[in-house]
CSV table of C-alpha atoms and ligand atoms in Angstrom, one decimal:
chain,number,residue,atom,x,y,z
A,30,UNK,CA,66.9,115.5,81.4
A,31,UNK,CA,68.3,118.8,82.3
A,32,UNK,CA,65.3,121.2,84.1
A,33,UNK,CA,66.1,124.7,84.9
A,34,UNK,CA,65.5,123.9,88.9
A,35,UNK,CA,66.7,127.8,89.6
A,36,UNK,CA,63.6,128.6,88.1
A,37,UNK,CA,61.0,126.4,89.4
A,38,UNK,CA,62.7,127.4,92.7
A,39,UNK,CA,61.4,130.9,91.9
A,40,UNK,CA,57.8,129.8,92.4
A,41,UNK,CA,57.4,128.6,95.5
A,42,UNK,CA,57.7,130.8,98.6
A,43,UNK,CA,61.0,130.2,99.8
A,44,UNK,CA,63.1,131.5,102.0
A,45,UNK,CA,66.9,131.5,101.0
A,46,UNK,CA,69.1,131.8,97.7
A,47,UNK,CA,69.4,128.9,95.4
A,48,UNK,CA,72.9,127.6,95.7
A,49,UNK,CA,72.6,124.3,93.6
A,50,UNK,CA,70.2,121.5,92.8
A,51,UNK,CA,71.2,117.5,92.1
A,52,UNK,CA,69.3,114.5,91.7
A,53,UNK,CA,68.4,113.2,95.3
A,54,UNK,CA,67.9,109.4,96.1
A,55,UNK,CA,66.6,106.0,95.1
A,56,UNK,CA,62.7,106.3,94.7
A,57,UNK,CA,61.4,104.9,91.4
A,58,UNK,CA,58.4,106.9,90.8
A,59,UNK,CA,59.3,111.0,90.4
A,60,UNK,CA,62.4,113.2,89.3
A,61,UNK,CA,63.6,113.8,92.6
A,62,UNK,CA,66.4,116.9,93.9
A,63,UNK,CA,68.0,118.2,96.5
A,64,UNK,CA,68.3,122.6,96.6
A,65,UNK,CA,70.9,123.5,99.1
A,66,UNK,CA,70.5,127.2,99.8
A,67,UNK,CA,73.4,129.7,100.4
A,68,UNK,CA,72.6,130.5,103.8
A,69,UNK,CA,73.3,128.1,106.5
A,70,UNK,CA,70.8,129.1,108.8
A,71,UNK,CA,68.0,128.4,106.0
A,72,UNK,CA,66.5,125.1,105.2
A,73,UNK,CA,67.5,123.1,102.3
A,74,UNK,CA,64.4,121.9,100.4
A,75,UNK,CA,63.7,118.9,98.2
A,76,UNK,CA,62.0,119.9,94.5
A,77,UNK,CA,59.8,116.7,92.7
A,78,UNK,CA,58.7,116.9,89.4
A,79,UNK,CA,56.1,114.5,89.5
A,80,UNK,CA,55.0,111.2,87.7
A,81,UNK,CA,51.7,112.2,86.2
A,82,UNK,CA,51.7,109.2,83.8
A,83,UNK,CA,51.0,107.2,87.3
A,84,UNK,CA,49.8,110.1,89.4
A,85,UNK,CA,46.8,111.0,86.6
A,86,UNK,CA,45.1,113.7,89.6
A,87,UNK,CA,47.7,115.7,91.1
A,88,UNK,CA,45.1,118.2,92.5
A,89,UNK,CA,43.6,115.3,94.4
A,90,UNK,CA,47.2,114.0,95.2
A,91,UNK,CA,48.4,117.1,96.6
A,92,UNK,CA,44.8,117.3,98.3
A,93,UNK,CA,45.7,114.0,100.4
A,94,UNK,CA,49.2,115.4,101.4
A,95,UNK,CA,48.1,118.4,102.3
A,96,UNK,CA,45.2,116.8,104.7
A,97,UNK,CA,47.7,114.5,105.7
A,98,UNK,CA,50.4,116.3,106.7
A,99,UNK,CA,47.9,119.1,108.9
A,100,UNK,CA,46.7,116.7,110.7
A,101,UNK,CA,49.9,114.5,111.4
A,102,UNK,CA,51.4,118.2,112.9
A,103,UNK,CA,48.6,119.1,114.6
A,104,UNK,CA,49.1,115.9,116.8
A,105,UNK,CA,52.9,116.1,116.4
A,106,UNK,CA,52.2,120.0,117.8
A,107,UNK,CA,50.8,118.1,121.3
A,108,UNK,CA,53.6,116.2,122.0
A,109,UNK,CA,56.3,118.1,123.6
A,110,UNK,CA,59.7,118.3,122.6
A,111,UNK,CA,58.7,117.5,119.1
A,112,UNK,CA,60.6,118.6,116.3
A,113,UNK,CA,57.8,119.1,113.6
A,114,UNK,CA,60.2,120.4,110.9
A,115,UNK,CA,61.5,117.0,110.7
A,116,UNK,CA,59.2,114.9,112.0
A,117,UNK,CA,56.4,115.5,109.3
A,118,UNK,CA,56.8,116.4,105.5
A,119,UNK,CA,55.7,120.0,105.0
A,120,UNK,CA,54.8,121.2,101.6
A,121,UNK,CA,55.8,124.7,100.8
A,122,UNK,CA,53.2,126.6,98.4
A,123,UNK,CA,53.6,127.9,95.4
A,124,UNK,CA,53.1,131.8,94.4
A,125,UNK,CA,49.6,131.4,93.9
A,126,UNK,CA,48.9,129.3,97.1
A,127,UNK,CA,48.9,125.8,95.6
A,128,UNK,CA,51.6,123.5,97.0
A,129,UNK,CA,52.2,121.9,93.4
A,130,UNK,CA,52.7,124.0,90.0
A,131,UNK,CA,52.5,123.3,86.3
A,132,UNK,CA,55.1,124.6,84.2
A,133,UNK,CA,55.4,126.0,81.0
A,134,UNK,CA,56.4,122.7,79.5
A,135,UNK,CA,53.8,120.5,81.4
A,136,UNK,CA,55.8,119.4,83.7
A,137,UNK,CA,54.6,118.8,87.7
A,138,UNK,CA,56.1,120.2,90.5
A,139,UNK,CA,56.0,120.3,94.5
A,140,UNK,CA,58.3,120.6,96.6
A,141,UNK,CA,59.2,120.1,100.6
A,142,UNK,CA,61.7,121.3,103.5
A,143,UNK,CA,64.4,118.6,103.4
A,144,UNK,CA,64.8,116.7,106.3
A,145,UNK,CA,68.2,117.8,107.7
A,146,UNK,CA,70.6,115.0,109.5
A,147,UNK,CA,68.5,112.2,108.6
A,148,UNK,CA,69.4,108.6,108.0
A,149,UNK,CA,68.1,106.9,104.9
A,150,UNK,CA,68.9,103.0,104.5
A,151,UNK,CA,68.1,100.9,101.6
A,152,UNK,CA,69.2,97.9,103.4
A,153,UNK,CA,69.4,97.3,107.1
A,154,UNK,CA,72.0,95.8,109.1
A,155,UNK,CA,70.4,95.4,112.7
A,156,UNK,CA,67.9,95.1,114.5
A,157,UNK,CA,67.3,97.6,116.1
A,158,UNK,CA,66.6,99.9,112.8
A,159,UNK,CA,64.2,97.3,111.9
A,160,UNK,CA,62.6,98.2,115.1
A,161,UNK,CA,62.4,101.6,114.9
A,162,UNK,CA,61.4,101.4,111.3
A,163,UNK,CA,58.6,99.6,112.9
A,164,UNK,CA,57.8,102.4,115.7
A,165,UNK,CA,57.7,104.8,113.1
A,166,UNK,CA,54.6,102.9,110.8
A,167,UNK,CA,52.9,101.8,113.9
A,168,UNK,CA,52.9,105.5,114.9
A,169,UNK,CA,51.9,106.8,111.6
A,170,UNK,CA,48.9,104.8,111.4
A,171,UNK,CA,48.1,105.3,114.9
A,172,UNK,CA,48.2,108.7,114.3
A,173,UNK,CA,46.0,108.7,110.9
A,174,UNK,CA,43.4,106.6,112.9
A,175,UNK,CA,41.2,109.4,113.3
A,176,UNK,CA,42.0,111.7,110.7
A,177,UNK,CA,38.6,113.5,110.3
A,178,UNK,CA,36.6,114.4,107.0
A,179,UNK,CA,36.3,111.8,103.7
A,180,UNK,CA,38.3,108.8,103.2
A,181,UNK,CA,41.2,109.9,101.2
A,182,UNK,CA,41.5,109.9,97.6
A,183,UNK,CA,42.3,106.5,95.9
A,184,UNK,CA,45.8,108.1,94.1
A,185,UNK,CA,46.4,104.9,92.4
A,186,UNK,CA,42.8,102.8,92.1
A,187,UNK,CA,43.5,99.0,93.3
A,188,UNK,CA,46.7,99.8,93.7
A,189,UNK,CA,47.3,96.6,96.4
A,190,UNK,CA,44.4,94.6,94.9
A,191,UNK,CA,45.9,91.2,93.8
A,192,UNK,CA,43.3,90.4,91.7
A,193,UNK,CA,43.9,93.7,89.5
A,194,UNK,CA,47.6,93.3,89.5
A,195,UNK,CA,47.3,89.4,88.3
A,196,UNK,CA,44.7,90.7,85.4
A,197,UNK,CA,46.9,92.9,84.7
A,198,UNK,CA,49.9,90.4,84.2
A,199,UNK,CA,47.6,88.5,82.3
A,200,UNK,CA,46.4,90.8,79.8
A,201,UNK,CA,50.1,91.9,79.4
A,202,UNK,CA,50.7,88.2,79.1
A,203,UNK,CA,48.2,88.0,75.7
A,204,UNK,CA,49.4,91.4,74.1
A,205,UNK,CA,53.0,90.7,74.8
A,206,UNK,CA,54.1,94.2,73.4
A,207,UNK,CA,57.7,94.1,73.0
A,208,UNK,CA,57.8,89.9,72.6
A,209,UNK,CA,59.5,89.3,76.2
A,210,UNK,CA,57.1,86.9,77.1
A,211,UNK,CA,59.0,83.4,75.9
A,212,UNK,CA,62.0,84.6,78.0
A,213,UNK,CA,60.0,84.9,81.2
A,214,UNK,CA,58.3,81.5,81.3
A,215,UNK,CA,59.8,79.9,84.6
A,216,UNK,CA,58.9,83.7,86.2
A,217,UNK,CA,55.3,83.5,85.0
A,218,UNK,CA,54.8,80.0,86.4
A,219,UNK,CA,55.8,81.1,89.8
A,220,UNK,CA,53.7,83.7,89.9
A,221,UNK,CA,50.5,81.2,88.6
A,222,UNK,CA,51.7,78.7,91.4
A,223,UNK,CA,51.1,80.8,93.9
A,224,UNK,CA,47.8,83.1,92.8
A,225,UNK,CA,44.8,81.4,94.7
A,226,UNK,CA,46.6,81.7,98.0
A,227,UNK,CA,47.0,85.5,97.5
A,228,UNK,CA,43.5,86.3,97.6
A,229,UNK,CA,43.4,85.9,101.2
A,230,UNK,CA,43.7,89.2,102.3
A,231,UNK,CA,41.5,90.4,99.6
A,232,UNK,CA,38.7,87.5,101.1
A,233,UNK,CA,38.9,88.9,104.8
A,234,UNK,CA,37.6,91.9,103.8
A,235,UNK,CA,35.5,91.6,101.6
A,236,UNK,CA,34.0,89.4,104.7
A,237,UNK,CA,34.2,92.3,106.9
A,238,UNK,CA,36.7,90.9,109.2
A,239,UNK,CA,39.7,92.9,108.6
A,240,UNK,CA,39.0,96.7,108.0
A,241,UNK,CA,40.0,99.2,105.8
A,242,UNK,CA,42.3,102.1,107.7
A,243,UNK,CA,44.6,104.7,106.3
A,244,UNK,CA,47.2,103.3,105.4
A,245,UNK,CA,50.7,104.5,103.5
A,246,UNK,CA,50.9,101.9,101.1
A,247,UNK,CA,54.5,102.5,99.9
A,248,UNK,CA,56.2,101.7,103.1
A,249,UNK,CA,59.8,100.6,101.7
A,250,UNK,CA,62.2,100.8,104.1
A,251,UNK,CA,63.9,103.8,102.3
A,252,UNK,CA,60.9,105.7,102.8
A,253,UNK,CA,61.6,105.3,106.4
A,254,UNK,CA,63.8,108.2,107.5
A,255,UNK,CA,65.8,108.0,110.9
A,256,UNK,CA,67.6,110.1,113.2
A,257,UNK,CA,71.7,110.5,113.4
A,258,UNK,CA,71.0,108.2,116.1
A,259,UNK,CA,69.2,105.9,113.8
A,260,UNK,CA,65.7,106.7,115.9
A,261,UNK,CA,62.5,107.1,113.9
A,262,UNK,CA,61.9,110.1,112.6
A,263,UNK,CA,59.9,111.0,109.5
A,264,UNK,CA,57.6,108.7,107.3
A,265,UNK,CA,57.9,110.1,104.1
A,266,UNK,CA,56.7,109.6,100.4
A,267,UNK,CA,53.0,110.7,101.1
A,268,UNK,CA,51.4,110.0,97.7
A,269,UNK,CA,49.6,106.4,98.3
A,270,UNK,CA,48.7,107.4,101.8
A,271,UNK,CA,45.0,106.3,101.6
A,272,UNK,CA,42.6,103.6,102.8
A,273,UNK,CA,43.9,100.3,102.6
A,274,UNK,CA,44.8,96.9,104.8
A,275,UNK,CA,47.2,97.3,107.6
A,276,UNK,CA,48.7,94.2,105.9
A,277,UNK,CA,50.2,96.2,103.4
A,278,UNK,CA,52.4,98.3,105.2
A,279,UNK,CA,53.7,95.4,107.3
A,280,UNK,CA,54.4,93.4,103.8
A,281,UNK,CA,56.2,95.7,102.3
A,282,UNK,CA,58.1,97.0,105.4
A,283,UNK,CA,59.3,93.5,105.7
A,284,UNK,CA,60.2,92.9,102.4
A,285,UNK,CA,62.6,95.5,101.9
A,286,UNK,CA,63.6,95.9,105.8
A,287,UNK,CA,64.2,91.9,106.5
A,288,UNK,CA,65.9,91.5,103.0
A,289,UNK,CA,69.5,90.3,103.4
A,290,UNK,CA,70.2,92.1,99.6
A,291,UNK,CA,69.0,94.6,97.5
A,292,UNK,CA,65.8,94.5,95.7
A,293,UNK,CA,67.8,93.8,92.8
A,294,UNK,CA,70.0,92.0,93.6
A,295,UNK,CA,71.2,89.6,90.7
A,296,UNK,CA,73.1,87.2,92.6
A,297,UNK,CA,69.6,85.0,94.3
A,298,UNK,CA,71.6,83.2,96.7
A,299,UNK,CA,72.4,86.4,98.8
A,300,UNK,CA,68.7,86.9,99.1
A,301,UNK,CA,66.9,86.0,102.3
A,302,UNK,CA,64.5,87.2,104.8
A,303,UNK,CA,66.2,87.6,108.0
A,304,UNK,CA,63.7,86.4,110.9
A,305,UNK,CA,65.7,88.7,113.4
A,306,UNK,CA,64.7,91.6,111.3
A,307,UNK,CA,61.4,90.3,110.7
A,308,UNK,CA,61.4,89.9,114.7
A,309,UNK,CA,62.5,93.5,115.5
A,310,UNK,CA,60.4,95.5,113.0
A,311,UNK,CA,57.4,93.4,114.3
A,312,UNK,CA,58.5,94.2,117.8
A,313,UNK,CA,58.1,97.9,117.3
A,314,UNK,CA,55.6,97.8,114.5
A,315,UNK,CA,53.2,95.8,117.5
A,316,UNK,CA,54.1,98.0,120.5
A,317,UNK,CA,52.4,101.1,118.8
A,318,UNK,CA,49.8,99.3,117.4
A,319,UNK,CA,48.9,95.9,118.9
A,320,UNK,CA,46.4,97.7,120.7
A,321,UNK,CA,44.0,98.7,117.3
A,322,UNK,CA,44.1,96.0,116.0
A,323,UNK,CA,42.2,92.9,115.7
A,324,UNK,CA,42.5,89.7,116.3
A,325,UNK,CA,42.5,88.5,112.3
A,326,UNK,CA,44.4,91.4,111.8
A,327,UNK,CA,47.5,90.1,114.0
A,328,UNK,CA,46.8,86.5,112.9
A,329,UNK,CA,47.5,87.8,109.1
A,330,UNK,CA,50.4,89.5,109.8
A,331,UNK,CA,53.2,87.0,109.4
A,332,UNK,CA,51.5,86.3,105.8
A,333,UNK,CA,51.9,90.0,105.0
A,334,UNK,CA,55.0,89.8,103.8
A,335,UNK,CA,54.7,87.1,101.3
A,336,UNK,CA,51.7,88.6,99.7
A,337,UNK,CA,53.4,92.3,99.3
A,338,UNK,CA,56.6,90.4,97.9
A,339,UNK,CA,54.7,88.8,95.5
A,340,UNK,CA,52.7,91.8,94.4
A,341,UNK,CA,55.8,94.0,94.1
A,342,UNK,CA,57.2,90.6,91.5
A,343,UNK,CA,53.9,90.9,89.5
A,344,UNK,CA,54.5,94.0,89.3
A,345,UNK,CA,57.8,94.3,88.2
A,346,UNK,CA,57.2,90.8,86.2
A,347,UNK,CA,54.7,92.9,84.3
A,348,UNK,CA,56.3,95.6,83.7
A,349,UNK,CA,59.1,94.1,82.1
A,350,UNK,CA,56.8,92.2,79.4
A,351,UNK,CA,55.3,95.7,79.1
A,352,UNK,CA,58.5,97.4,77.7
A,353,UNK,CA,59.7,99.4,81.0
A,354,UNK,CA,56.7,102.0,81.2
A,355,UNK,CA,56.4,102.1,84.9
A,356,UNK,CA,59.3,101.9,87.1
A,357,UNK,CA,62.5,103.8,86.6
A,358,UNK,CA,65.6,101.3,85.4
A,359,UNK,CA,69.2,101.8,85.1
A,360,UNK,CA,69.8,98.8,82.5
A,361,UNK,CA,67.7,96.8,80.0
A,362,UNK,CA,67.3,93.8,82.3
A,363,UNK,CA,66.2,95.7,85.5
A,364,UNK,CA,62.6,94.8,86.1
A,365,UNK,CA,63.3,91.6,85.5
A,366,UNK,CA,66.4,91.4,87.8
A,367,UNK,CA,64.0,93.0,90.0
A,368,UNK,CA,61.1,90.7,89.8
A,369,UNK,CA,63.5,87.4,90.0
A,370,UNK,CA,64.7,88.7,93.3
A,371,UNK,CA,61.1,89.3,94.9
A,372,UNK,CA,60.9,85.8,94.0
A,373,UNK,CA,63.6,84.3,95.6
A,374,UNK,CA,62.7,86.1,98.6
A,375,UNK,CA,58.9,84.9,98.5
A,376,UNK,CA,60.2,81.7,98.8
A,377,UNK,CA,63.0,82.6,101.6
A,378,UNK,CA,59.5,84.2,103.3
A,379,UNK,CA,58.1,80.7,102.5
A,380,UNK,CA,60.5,78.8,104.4
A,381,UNK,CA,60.0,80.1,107.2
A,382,UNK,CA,56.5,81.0,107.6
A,383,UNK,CA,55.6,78.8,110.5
A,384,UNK,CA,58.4,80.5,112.1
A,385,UNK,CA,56.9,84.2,111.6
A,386,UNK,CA,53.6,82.8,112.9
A,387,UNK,CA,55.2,81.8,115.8
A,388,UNK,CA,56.9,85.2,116.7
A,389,UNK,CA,54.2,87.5,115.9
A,390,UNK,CA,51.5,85.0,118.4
A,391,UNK,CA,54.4,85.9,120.5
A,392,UNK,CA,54.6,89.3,120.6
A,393,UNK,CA,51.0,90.1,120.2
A,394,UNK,CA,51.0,87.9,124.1
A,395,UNK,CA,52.9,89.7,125.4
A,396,UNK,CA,52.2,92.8,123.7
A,397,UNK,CA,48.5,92.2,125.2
A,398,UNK,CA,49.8,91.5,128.5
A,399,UNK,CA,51.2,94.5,129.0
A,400,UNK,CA,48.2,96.3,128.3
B,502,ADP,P1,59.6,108.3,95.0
B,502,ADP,O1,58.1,108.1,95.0
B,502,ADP,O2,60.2,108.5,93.6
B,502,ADP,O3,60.3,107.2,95.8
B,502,ADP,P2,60.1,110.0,97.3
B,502,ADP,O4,59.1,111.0,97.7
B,502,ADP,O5,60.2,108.8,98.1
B,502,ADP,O6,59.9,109.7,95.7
B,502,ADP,O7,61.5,110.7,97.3
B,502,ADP,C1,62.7,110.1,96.8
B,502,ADP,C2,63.8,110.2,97.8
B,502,ADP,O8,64.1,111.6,98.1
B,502,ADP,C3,63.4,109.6,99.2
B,502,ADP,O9,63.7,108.2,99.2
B,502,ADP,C4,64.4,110.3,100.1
B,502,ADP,O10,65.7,109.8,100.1
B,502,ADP,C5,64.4,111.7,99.5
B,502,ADP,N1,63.4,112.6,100.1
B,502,ADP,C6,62.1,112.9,99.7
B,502,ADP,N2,61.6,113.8,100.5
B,502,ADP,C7,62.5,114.3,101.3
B,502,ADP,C8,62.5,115.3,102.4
B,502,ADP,N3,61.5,116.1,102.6
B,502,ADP,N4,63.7,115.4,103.0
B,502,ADP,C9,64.8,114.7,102.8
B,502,ADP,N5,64.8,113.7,101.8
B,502,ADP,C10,63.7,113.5,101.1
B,503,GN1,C1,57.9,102.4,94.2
B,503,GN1,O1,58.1,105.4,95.1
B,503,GN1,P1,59.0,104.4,95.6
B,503,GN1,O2,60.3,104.2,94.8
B,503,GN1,O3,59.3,104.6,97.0
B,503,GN1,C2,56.4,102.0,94.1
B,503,GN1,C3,56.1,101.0,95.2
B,503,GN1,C4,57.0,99.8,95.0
B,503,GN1,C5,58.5,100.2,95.0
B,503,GN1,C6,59.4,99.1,94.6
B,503,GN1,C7,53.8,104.7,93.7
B,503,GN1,O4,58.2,103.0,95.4
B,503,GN1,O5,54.8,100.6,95.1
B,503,GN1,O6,56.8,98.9,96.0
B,503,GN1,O7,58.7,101.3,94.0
B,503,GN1,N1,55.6,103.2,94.3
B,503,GN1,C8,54.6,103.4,93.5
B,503,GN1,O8,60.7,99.4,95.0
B,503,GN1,O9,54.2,102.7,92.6
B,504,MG,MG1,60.1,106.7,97.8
């Protein structure tokens, strides 16, 4: 759809003159561009129009960044040498002080300094940008840990809650509104198989023995951004930043850092979780936060990544009974492309589980025994 970006530009407080605006990466969730401005000494800035059939509370939403984002400078701001500009999303406000408008057709906007020189990767080919991918979550969390005030607002409710996601599937299952269902039989069954054993995380806390932190929630590997040096620099995509399991950023890191193939991949015999991948992002992921956590915690880690895998598949599973209301798709079949692909890699994950096990006791040792 064509928006008229030059004036939504107009609204914000900006410094610069609007050059152009196009469509900016690969996110599946908001309407998404680049503004280059005419003067090279001024910033560029991103402009999102946002999903509010997911996001239903943008005030609250834009609340959560906004508290986020202070605080993550305020500790970037004691760190010398740090470049804050980059190193942390800021929001730029609107005319009337609000860092989001609504336009005259509805429509949601924000929008954000973009990020000069950074790196973006939808896949990665080494290790060690699986380890710095890892730095840069273990930081962010550390540095959420004591984020004063409320817990953050839950933008999505449940949104990592198995349970929901497999009622979900189900109900979708009964009402099958567009008559996909038949076609997706072998898919379903998988997910069934599987269902008791991804409770576990879900169990643990209810227990009280893993806690809830701030977490991001939406830690694919493109929401990463690195350095032209491929260093960690910016964790970005803000809007699920809000309590959740420390699990969940791990899992999803892995599954889309460790993947040897796109999430969508079509061909399932190019899909596999790489263990040195898993190893590296670990590596860094643990030696910024090894020390907060505890010990079930660590234990749970190497299962992390099958349970976000197989969430993300539900997810996709179910919205490809569901007619396609959720995620963005390029072609007819793409959710369940999508979906079939988490799969494969849940059992790739499955394979060789003992062997994550084994490297994350590893490196929490010798993690610990630096300490
Ligand atoms: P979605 O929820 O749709 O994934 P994101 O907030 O992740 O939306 O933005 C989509 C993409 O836009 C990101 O993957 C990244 O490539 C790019 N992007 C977003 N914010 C910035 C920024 N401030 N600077 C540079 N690139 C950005
Ligand atoms: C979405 O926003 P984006 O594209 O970074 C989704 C994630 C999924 C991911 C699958 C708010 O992430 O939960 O894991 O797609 N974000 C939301 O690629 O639902
Ligand atoms: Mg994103």
């Amino acid at each position: 759809m064509g928006y008229n970006l030059i004036e939504i530009f107009r609204l914000f407080k900006t410094e610069g003159t609007f050059l152009k605006g196009e469509p900016y990466g690969s996110g599946h969730i908001h309407d998404t561009f680049r503004i280059e401005t005419a003067e090279p000494d001024k910033d560029d800035y991103i402009i999102q129009r946002l999903n509010n059939n997911i996001f239903k509370n943008i005030a609250q939403l834009q609340n959560n960044i906004e508290r986020v984002t202070v605080h993550l400078r305020k500790k970037l701001e004691k760190i010398p040498g740090s470049d804050i500009k980059r190193e942390c999303l800021q929001l730029i406000p609107a005319l009337d002080g609000k860092t989001w408008i609504c336009d005259k057709y509805g429509n949601y906007w924000r929008m954000y300094i973009f990020i000069s020189n950074h790196r973006s990767y939808n896949l990665v080919d080494s290790p060690d940008k699986a380890k710095e991918g890892g730095k840069a979550i273990g930081r962010f969390q550390a540095m959420l840990a004591d984020m004063p005030g409320d817990p953050l607002f839950e933008t999505i409710p449940k949104f990592h809650d198995i349970e929901n996601r497999l009622l979900a599937l189900n109900q979708k299952i009964s009402e099958n509104p567009v008559g996909r269902v038949d076609t997706v039989r072998d898919e379903i069954n998988q997910v069934l198989l599987r269902s008791e054993e991804m409770k576990v995380i879900l169990k643990l806390g209810r227990e009280g023995k893993i806690p809830l932190r701030i977490t991001h929630n939406d830690t694919k590997f493109n929401n990463i951004l690195l350095d032209q040096n491929d260093k960690a620099l910016c964790v970005i995509d803000l809007d699920t930043v809000m309590p959740g399991y420390v699990h969940y950023d791990f899992g999803d890191a892995i599954r889309t850092a460790a993947n040897t193939a796109s999430e969508d991949e079509t061909d399932l015999s190019k899909i596999e979780m790489n263990i040195n991948l898993f190893k590296a992002y670990a590596e860094g992921y643990l030696s910024e936060s090894a020390a907060t956590l505890n010990a079930f915690e660590k234990e749970y880690l190497a299962f992390a990544p099958r349970l976000i895998t197989y969430t993300i598949a539900v997810r996709f599973l179910t919205d490809y009974i569901d007619g396609d209301k959720y995620f963005k798709i390029h072609h007819e079949l793409h959710n369940l492309n999508r979906a079939r692909a988490q799969l494969k890699l849940v059992r790739s994950m499955e394979e060789q589980y003992e062997d994550m096990g084994i490297i994350i006791e590893k490196l929490t040792q010798e993690v610990g025994s630096r300490q």
